[in-house]
mmCIF file of C-alpha atoms and ligand atoms in Angstrom:
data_model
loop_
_atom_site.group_PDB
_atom_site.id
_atom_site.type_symbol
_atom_site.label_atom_id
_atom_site.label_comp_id
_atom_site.label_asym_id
_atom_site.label_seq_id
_atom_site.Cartn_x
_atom_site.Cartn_y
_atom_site.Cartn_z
ATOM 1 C CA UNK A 1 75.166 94.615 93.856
ATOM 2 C CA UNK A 2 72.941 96.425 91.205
ATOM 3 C CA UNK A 3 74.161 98.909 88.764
ATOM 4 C CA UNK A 4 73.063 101.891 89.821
ATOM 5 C CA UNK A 5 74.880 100.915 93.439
ATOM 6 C CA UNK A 6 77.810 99.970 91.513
ATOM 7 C CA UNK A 7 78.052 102.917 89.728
ATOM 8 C CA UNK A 8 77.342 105.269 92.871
ATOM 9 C CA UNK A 9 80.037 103.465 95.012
ATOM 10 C CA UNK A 10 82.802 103.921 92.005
ATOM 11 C CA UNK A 11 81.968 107.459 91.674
ATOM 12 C CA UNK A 12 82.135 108.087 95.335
ATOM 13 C CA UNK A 13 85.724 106.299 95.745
ATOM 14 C CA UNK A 14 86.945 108.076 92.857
ATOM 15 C CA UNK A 15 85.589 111.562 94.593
ATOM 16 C CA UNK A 16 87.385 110.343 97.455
ATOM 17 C CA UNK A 17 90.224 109.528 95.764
ATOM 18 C CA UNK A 18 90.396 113.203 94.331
ATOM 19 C CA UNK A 19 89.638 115.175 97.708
ATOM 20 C CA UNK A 20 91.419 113.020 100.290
ATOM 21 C CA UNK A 21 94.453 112.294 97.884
ATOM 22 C CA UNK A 22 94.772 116.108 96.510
ATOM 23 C CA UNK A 23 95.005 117.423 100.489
ATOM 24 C CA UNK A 24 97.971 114.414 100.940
ATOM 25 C CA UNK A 25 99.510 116.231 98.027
ATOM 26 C CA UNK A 26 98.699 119.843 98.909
ATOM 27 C CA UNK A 27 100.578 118.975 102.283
ATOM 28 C CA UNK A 28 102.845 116.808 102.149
ATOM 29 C CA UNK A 29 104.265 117.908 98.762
ATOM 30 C CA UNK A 30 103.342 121.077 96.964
ATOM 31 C CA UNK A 31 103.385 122.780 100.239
ATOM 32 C CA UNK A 32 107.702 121.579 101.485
ATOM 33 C CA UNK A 33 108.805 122.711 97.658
ATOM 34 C CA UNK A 34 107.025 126.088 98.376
ATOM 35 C CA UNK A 35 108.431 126.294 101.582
ATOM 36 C CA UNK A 36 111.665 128.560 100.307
ATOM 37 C CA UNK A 37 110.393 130.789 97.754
ATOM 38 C CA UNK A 38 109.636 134.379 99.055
ATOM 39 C CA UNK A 39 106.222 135.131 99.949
ATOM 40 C CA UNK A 40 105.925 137.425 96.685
ATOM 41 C CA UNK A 41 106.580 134.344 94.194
ATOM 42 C CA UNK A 42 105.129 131.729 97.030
ATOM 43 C CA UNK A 43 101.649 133.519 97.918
ATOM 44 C CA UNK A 44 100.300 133.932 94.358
ATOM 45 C CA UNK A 45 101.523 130.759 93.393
ATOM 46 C CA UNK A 46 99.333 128.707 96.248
ATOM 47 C CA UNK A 47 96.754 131.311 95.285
ATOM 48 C CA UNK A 48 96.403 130.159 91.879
ATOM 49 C CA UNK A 49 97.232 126.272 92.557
ATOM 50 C CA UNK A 50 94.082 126.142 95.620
ATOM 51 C CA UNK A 51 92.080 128.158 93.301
ATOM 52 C CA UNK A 52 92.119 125.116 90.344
ATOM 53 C CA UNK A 53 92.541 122.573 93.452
ATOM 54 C CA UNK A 54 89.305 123.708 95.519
ATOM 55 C CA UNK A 55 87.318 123.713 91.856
ATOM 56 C CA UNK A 56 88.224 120.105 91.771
ATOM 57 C CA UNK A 57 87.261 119.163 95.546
ATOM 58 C CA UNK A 58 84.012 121.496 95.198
ATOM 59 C CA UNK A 59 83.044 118.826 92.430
ATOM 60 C CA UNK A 60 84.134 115.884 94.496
ATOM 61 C CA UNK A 61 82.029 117.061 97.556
ATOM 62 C CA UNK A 62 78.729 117.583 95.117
ATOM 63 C CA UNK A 63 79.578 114.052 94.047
ATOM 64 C CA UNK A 64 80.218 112.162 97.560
ATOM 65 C CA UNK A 65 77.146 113.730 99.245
ATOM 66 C CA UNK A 66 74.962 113.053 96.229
ATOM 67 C CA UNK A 67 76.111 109.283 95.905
ATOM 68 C CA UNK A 68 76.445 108.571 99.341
ATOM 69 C CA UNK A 69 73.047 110.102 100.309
ATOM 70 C CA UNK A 70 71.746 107.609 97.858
ATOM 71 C CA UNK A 71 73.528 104.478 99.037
ATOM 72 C CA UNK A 72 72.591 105.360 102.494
ATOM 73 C CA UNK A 73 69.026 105.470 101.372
ATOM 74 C CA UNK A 74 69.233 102.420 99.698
ATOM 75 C CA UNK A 75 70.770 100.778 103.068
ATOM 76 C CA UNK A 76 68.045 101.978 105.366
ATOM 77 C CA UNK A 77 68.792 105.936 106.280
ATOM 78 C CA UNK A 78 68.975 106.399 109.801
ATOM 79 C CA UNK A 79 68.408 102.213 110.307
ATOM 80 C CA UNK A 80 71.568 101.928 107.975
ATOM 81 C CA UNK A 81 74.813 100.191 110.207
ATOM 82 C CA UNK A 82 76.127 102.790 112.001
ATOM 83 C CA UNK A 83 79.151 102.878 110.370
ATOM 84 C CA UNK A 84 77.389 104.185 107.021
ATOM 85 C CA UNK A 85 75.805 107.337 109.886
ATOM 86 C CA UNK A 86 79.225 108.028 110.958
ATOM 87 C CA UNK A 87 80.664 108.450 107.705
ATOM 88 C CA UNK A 88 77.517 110.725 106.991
ATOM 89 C CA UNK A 89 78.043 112.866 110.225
ATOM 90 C CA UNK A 90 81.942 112.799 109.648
ATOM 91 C CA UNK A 91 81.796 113.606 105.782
ATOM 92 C CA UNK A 92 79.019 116.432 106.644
ATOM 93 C CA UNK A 93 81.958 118.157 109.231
ATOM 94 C CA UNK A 94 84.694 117.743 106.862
ATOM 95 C CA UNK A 95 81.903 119.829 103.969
ATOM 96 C CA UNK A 96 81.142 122.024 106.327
ATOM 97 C CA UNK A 97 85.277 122.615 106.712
ATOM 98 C CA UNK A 98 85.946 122.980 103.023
ATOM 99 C CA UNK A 99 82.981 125.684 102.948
ATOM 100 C CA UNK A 100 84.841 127.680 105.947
ATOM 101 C CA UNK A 101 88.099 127.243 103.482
ATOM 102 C CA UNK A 102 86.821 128.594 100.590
ATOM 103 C CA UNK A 103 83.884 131.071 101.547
ATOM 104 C CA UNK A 104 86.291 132.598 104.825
ATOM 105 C CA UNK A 105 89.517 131.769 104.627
ATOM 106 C CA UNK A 106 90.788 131.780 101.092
ATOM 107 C CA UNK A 107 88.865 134.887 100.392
ATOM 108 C CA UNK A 108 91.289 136.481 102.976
ATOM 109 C CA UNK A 109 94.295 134.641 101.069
ATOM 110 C CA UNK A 110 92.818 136.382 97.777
ATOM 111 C CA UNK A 111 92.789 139.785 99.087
ATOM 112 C CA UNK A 112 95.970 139.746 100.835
ATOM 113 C CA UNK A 113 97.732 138.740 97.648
ATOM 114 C CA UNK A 114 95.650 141.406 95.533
ATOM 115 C CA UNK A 115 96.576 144.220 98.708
ATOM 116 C CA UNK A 116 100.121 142.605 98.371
ATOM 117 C CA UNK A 117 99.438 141.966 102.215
ATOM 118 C CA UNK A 118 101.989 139.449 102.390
ATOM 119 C CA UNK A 119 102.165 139.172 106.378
ATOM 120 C CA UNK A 120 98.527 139.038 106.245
ATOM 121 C CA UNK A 121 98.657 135.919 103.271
ATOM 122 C CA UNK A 122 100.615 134.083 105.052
ATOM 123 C CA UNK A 123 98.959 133.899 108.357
ATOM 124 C CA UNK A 124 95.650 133.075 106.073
ATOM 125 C CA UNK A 125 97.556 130.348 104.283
ATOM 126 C CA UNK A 126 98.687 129.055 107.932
ATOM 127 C CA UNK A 127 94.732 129.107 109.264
ATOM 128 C CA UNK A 128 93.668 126.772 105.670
ATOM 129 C CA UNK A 129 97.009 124.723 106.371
ATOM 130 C CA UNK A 130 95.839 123.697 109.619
ATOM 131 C CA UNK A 131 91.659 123.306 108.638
ATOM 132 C CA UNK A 132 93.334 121.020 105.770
ATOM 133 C CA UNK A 133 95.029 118.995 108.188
ATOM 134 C CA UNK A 134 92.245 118.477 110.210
ATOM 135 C CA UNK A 135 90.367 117.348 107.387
ATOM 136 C CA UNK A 136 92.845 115.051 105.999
ATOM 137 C CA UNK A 137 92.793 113.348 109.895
ATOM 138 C CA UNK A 138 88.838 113.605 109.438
ATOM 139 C CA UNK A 139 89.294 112.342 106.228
ATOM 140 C CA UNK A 140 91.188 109.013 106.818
ATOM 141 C CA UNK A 141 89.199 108.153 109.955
ATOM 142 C CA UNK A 142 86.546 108.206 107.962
ATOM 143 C CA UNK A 143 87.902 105.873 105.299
ATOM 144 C CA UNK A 144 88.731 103.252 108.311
ATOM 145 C CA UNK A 145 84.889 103.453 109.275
ATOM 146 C CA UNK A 146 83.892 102.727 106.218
ATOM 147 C CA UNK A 147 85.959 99.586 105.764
ATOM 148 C CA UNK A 148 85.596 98.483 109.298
ATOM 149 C CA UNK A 149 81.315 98.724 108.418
ATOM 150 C CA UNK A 150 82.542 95.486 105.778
ATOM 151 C CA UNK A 151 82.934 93.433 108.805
ATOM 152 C CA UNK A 152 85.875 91.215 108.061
HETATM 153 C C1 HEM B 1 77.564 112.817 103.246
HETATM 154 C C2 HEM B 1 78.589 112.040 103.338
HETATM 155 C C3 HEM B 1 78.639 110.553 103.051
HETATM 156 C C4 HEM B 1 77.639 109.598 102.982
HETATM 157 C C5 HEM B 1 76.145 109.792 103.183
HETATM 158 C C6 HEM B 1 78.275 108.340 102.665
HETATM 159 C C7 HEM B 1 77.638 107.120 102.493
HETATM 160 C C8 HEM B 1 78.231 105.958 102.029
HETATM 161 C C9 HEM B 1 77.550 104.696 101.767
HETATM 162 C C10 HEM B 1 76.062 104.462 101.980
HETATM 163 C C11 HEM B 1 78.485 103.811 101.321
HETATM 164 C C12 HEM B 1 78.245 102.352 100.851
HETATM 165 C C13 HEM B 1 78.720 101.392 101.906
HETATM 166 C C14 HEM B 1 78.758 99.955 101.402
HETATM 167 O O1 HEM B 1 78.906 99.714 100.193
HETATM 168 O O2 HEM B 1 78.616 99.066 102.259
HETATM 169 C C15 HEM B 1 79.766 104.487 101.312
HETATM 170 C C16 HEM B 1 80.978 103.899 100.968
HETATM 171 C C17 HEM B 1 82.206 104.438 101.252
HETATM 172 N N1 HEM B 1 82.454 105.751 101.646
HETATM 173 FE FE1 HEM B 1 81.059 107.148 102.094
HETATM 174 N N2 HEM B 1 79.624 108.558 102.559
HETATM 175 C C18 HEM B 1 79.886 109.895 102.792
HETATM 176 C C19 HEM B 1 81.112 110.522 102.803
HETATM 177 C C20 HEM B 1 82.326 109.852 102.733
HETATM 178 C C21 HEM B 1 83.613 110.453 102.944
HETATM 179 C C22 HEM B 1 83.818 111.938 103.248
HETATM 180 C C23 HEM B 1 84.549 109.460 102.820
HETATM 181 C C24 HEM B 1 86.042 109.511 102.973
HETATM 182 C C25 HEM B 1 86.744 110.587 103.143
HETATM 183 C C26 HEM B 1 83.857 108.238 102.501
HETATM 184 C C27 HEM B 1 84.462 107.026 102.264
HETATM 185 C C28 HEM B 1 83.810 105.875 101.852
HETATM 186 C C29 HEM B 1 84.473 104.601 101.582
HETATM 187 C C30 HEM B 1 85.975 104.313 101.687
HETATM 188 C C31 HEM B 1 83.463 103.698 101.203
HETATM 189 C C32 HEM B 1 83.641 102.230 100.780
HETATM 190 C C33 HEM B 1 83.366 101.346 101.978
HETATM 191 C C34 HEM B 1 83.317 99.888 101.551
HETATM 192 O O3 HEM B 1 82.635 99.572 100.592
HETATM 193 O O4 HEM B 1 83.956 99.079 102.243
HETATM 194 N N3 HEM B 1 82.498 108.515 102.453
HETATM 195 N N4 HEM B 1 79.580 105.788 101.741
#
């Protein structure tokens, strides 16, 4: 492997790393120790949290579609194995989910907790709950494409 491939396919993982590990956390963990606090202390709280969180995967995403459009140039585009394609098509849904997330439904997190709308926050935080979730799932079936492309 050259170095510029090298260096692409660390930099991807890592982005990985950050996006697909920071929803396992956001789930699995911040969002159970929230779970009890009133929606006052609880709804500006995952406000400010997402809002330093979805910098961080915003970065990530530049950084995975940058590398991996590179490696999949290097590996033949569209003639690439297509397990390299499906990670492109399933990476592209899961960017086009994080842009619903923060252009739609955070917004409508934002305002809620600037209205004091708490009702309202906390169906919003419900709706990115769930398009998290989905992207985790997208997220891990992805990874197992990936690997299975190695052939082993
Ligand atoms: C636009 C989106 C993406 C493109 C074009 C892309 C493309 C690529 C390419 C060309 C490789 C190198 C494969 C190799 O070394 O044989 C790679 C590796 C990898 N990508 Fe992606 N990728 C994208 C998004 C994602 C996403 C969203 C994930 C996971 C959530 C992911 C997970 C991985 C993993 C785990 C590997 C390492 C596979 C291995 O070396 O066994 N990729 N990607």
């Amino acid at each position: 492997m050259n170095h510029a491939l090298g260096i692409a396919l660390f930099l991807h993982l890592l982005s990985v790393a950050v996006w697909v590990g920071g929803m396992v956390f956001a789930l699995f963990c911040l969002r159970p120790a929230l779970e009890d606090l009133s929606p006052q202390l609880r709804l500006p709280l995952w406000e400010a949290v997402h809002k330093r969180f979805f910098n961080w995967i915003g970065v990530a995403v530049i950084v995975i579609l940058l590398t991996g459009g590179y490696m999949l140039m290097v590996f033949g585009g569209a003639g690439a194995p297509w397990q390299l394609n499906a990670m492109a098509a399933l990476g592209s849904i899961m960017m086009l989910l994080f842009g619903h997330i923060i252009f739609v439904a955070f917004p409508a997190i934002r305002r809620a907790v600037q209205a004091q709308r708490w009702p309202d926050g906390a169906r919003a935080v419900v709706t990115v709950r769930r398009l998290v979730m989905f992207n985790l799932v997208l997220g891990v079936l992805t990874i197992g494409i990936a690997v299975s492309g190695r052939g082993f």
